[in-house]
Coordinates of N, CA and C in Angstrom, one line a residue:
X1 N 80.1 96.8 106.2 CA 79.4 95.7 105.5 C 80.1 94.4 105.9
X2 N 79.4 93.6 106.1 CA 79.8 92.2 107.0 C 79.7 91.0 105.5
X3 N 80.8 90.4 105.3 CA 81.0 89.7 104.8 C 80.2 88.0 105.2
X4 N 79.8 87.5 104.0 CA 79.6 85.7 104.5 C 80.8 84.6 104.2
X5 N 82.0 85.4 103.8 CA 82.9 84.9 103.3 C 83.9 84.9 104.1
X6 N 85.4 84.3 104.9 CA 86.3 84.1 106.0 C 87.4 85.1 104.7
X7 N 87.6 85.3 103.8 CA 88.5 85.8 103.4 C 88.0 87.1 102.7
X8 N 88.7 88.1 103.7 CA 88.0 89.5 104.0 C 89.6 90.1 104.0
X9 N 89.4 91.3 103.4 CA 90.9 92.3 103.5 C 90.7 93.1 104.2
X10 N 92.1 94.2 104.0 CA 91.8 95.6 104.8 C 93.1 96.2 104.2
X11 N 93.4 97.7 103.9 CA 94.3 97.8 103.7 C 95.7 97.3 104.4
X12 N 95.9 96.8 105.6 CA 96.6 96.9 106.8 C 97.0 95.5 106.3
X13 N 96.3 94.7 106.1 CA 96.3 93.3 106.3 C 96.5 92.5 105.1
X14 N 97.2 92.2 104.4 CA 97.3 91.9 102.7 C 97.9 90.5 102.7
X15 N 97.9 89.9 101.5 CA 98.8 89.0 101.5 C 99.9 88.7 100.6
X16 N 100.8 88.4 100.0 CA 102.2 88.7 99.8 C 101.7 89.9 98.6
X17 N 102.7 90.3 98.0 CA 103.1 91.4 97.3 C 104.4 91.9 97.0
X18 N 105.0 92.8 96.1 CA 105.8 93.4 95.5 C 105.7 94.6 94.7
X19 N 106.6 95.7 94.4 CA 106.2 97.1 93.3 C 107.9 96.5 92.9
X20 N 107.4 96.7 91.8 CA 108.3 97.3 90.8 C 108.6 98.9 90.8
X21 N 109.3 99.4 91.1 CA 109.0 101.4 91.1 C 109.9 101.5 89.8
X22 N 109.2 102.0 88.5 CA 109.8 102.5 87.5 C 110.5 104.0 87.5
X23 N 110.7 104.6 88.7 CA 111.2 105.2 89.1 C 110.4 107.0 89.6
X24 N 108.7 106.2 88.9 CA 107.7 107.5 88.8 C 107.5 107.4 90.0
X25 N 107.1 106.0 90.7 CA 106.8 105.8 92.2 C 104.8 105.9 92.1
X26 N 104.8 106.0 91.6 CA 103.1 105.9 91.0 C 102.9 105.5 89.7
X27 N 103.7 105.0 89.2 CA 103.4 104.1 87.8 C 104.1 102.5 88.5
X28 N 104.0 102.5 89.7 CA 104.7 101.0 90.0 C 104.0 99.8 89.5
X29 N 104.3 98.9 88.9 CA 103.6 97.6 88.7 C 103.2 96.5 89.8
X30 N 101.8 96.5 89.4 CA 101.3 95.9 90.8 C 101.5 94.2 90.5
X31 N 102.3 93.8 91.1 CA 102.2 92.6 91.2 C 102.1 91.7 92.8
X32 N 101.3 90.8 92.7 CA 100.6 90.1 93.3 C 101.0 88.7 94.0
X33 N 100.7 88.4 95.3 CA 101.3 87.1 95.3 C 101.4 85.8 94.4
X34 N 100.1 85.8 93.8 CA 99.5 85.2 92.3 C 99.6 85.5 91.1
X35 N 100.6 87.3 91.1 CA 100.3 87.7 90.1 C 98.9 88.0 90.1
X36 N 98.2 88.5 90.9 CA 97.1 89.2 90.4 C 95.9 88.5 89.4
X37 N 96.3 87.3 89.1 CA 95.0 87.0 88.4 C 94.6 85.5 89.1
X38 N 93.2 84.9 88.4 CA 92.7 84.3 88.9 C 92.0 83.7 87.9
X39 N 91.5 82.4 87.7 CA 90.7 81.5 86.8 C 89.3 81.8 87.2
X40 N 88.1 83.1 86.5 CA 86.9 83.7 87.2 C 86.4 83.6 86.2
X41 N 85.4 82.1 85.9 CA 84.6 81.8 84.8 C 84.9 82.6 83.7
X42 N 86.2 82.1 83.5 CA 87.0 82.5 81.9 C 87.3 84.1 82.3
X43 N 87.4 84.4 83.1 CA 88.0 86.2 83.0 C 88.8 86.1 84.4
X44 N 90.3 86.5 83.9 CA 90.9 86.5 84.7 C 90.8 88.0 85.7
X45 N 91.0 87.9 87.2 CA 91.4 89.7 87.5 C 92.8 89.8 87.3
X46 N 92.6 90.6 86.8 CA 94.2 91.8 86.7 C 94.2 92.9 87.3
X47 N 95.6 93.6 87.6 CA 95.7 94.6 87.8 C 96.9 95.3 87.3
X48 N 97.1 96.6 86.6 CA 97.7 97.3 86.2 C 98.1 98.8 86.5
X49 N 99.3 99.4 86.5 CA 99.5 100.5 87.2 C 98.7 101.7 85.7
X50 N 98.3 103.1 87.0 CA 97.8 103.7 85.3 C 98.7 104.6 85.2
X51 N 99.0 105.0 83.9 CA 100.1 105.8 83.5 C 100.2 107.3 83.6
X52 N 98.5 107.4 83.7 CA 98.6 109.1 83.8 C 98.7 109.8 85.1
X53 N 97.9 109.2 85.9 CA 97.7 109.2 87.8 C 98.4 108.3 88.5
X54 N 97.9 108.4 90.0 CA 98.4 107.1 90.9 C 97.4 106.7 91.0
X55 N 97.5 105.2 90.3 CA 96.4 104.7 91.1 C 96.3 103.3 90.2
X56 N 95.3 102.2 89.8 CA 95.5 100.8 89.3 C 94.4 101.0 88.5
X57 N 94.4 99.4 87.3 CA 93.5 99.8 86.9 C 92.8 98.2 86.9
X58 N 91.9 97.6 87.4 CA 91.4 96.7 87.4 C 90.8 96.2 86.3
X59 N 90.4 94.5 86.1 CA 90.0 94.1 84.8 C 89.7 92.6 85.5
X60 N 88.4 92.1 85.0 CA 88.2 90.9 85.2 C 86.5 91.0 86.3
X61 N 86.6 90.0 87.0 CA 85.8 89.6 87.8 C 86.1 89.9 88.9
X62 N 85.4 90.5 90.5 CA 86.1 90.1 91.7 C 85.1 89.3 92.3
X63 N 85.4 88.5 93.0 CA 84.3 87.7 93.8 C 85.4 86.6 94.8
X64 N 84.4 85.2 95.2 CA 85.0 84.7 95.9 C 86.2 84.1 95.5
X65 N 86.9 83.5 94.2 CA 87.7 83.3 93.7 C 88.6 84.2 93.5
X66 N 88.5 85.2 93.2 CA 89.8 86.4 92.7 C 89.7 87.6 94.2
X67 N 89.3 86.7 94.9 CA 89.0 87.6 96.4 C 90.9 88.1 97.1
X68 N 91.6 86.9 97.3 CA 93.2 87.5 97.5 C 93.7 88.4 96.5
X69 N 93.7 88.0 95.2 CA 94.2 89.1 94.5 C 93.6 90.1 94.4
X70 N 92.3 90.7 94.7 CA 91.8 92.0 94.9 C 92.4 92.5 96.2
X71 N 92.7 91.9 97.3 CA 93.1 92.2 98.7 C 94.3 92.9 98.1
X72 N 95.3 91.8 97.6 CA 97.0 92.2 97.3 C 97.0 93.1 96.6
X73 N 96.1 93.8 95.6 CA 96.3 95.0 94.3 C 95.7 95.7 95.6
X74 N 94.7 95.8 96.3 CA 94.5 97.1 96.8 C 95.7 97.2 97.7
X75 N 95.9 96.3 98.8 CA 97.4 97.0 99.2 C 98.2 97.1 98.6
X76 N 98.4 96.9 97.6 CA 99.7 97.3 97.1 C 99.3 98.6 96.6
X77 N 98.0 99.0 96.3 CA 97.8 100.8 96.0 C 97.9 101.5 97.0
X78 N 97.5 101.3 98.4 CA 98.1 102.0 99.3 C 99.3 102.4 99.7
X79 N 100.2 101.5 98.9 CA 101.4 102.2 99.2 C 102.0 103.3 98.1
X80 N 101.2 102.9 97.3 CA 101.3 104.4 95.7 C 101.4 105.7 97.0
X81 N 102.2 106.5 96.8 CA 102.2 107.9 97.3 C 101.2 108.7 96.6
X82 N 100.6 109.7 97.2 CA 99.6 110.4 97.0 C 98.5 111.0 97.5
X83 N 97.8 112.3 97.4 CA 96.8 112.4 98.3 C 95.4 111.3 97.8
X84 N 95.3 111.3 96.4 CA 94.4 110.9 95.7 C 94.7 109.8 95.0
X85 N 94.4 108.0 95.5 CA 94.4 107.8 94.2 C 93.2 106.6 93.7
X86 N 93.7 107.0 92.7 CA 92.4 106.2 91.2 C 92.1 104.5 91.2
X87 N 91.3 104.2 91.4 CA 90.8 103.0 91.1 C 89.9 102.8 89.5
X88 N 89.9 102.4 88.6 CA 89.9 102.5 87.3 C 89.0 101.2 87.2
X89 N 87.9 100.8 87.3 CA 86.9 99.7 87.2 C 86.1 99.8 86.0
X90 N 86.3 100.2 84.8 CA 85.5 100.1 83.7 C 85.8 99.0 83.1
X91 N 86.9 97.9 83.2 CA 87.1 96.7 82.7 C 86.4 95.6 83.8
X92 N 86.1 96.3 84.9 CA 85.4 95.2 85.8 C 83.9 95.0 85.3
X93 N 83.9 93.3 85.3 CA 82.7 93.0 84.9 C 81.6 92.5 85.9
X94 N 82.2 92.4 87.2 CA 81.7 92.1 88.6 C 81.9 92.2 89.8
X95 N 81.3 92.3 90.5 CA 82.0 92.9 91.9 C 81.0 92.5 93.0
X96 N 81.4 91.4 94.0 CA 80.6 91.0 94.5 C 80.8 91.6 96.1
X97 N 79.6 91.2 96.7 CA 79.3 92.3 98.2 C 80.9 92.2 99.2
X98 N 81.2 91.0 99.3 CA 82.6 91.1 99.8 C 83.8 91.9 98.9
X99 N 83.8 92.0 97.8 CA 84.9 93.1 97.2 C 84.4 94.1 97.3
X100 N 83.3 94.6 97.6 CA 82.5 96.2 97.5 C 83.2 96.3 99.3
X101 N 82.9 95.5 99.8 CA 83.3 95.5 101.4 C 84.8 96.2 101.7
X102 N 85.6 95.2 100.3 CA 87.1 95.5 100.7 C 87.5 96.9 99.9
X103 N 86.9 97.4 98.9 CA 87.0 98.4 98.4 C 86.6 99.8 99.4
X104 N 85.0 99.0 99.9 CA 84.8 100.3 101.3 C 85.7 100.7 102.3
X105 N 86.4 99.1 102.9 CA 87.7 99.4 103.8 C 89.4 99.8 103.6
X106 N 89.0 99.9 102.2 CA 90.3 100.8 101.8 C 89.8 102.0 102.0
X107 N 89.3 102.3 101.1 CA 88.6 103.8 101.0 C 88.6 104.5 102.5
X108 N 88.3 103.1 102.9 CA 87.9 104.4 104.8 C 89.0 104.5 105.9
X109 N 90.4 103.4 105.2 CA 91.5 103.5 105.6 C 92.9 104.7 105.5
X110 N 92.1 104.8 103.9 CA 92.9 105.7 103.3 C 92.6 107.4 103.8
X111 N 91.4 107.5 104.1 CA 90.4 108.7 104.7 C 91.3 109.1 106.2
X112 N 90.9 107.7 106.7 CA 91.9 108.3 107.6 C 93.2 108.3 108.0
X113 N 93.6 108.3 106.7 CA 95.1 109.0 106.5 C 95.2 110.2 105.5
X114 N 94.1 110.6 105.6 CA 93.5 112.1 105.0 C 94.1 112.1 103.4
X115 N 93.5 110.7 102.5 CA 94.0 110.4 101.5 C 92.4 110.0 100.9
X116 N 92.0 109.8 99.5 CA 91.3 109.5 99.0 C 91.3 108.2 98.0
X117 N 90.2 107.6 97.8 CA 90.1 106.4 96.9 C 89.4 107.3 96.5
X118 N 89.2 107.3 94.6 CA 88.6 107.9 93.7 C 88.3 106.6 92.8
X119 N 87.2 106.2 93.0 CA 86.6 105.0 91.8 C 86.3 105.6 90.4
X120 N 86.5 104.9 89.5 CA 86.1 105.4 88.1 C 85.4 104.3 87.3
X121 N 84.4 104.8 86.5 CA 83.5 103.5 86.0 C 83.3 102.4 86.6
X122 N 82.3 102.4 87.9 CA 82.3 101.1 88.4 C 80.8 100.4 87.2
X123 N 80.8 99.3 87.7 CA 80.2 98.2 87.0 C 78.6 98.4 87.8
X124 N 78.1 97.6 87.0 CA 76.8 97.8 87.7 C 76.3 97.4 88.6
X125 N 76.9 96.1 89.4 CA 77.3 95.4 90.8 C 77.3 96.7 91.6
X126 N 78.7 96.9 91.1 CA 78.9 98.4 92.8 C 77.4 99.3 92.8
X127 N 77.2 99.6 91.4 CA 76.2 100.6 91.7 C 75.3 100.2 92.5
X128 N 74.7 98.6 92.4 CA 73.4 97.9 92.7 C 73.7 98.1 94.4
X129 N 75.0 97.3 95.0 CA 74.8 97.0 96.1 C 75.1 98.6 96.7
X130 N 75.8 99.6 96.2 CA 75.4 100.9 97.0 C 74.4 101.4 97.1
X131 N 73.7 101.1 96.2 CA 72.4 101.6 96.2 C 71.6 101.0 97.2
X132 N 71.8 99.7 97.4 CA 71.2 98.5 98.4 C 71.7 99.4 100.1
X133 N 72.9 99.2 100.0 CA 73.5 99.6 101.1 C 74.2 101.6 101.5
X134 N 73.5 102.4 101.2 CA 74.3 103.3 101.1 C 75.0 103.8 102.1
X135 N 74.6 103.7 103.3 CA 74.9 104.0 104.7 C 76.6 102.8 104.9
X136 N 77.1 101.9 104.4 CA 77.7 100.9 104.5 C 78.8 101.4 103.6
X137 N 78.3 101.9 102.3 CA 79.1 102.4 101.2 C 79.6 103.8 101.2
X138 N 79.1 104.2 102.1 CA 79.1 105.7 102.3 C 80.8 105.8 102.2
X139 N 81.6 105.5 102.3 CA 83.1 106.0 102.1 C 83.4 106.2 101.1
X140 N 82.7 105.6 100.2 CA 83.3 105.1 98.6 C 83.0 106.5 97.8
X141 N 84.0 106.9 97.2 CA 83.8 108.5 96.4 C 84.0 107.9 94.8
X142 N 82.8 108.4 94.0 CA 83.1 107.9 92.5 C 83.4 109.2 92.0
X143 N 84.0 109.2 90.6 CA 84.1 110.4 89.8 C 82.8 110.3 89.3
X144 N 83.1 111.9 88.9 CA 81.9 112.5 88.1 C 82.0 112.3 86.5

């Protein structure tokens, strides 16, 4: 999926970052060159580690504004150890075609490190534009 936006991620390619390792090594706190959030018509993005799995749990808007800090929480999930881990989008209230982009090129980065992105509760955005695009989204694995 081809972006119309110059600020495009990948897992490889991030911009600053930090983990906290509370010692679980998958409960790390994702912190961001920004801190992770962003001023997104009153909803900030956050990210948070989740407590039960590896994996983050997103909140807020992603779009052209909160576009770095979605870049920096996803790498910083690829370094969570694990075969599988969770992306938690039921607090996401948007997700625009370049974050569906940067979520596909995690996903297909992590694949081929014979690892998995597992989405949970996406918003109705992701649904719309995979449905638009499915051949483009094809990497993206939701739960059931």
């Amino acid at each position: 999926m081809t972006s119309l936006h110059r600020h495009t991620c990948s897992a490889s390619a991030v911009g600053p970052q930090t983990r906290r390792d509370d010692g679980a090594g998958a409960d790390a706190d994702v912190r961001c060159g920004r801190g992770c959030t962003a001023a997104v018509a009153g909803t900030a993005l956050t990210a948070r580690p989740l407590g039960d799995r590896p994996g983050t749990r997103l909140s807020g808007s992603c779009d052209l504004d909160s576009r770095q800090e979605l870049c920096d929480a996803l790498g910083v999930m690829t370094g969570i150890p694990g075969p599988v881990l969770h992306l938690d989008l039921s607090a996401v209230v948007f997700l625009d075609t370049a974050a569906v982009a940067a979520l596909v090129g995690t996903s297909a980065a992590l694949n081929g490190q014979g690892r998995r992105l597992l989405l949970h509760d996406p918003p109705y955005s992701l649904r719309k534009v995979v449905e638009m695009f499915p051949d483009e989204c094809a990497a993206l694995e939701v739960a059931a």
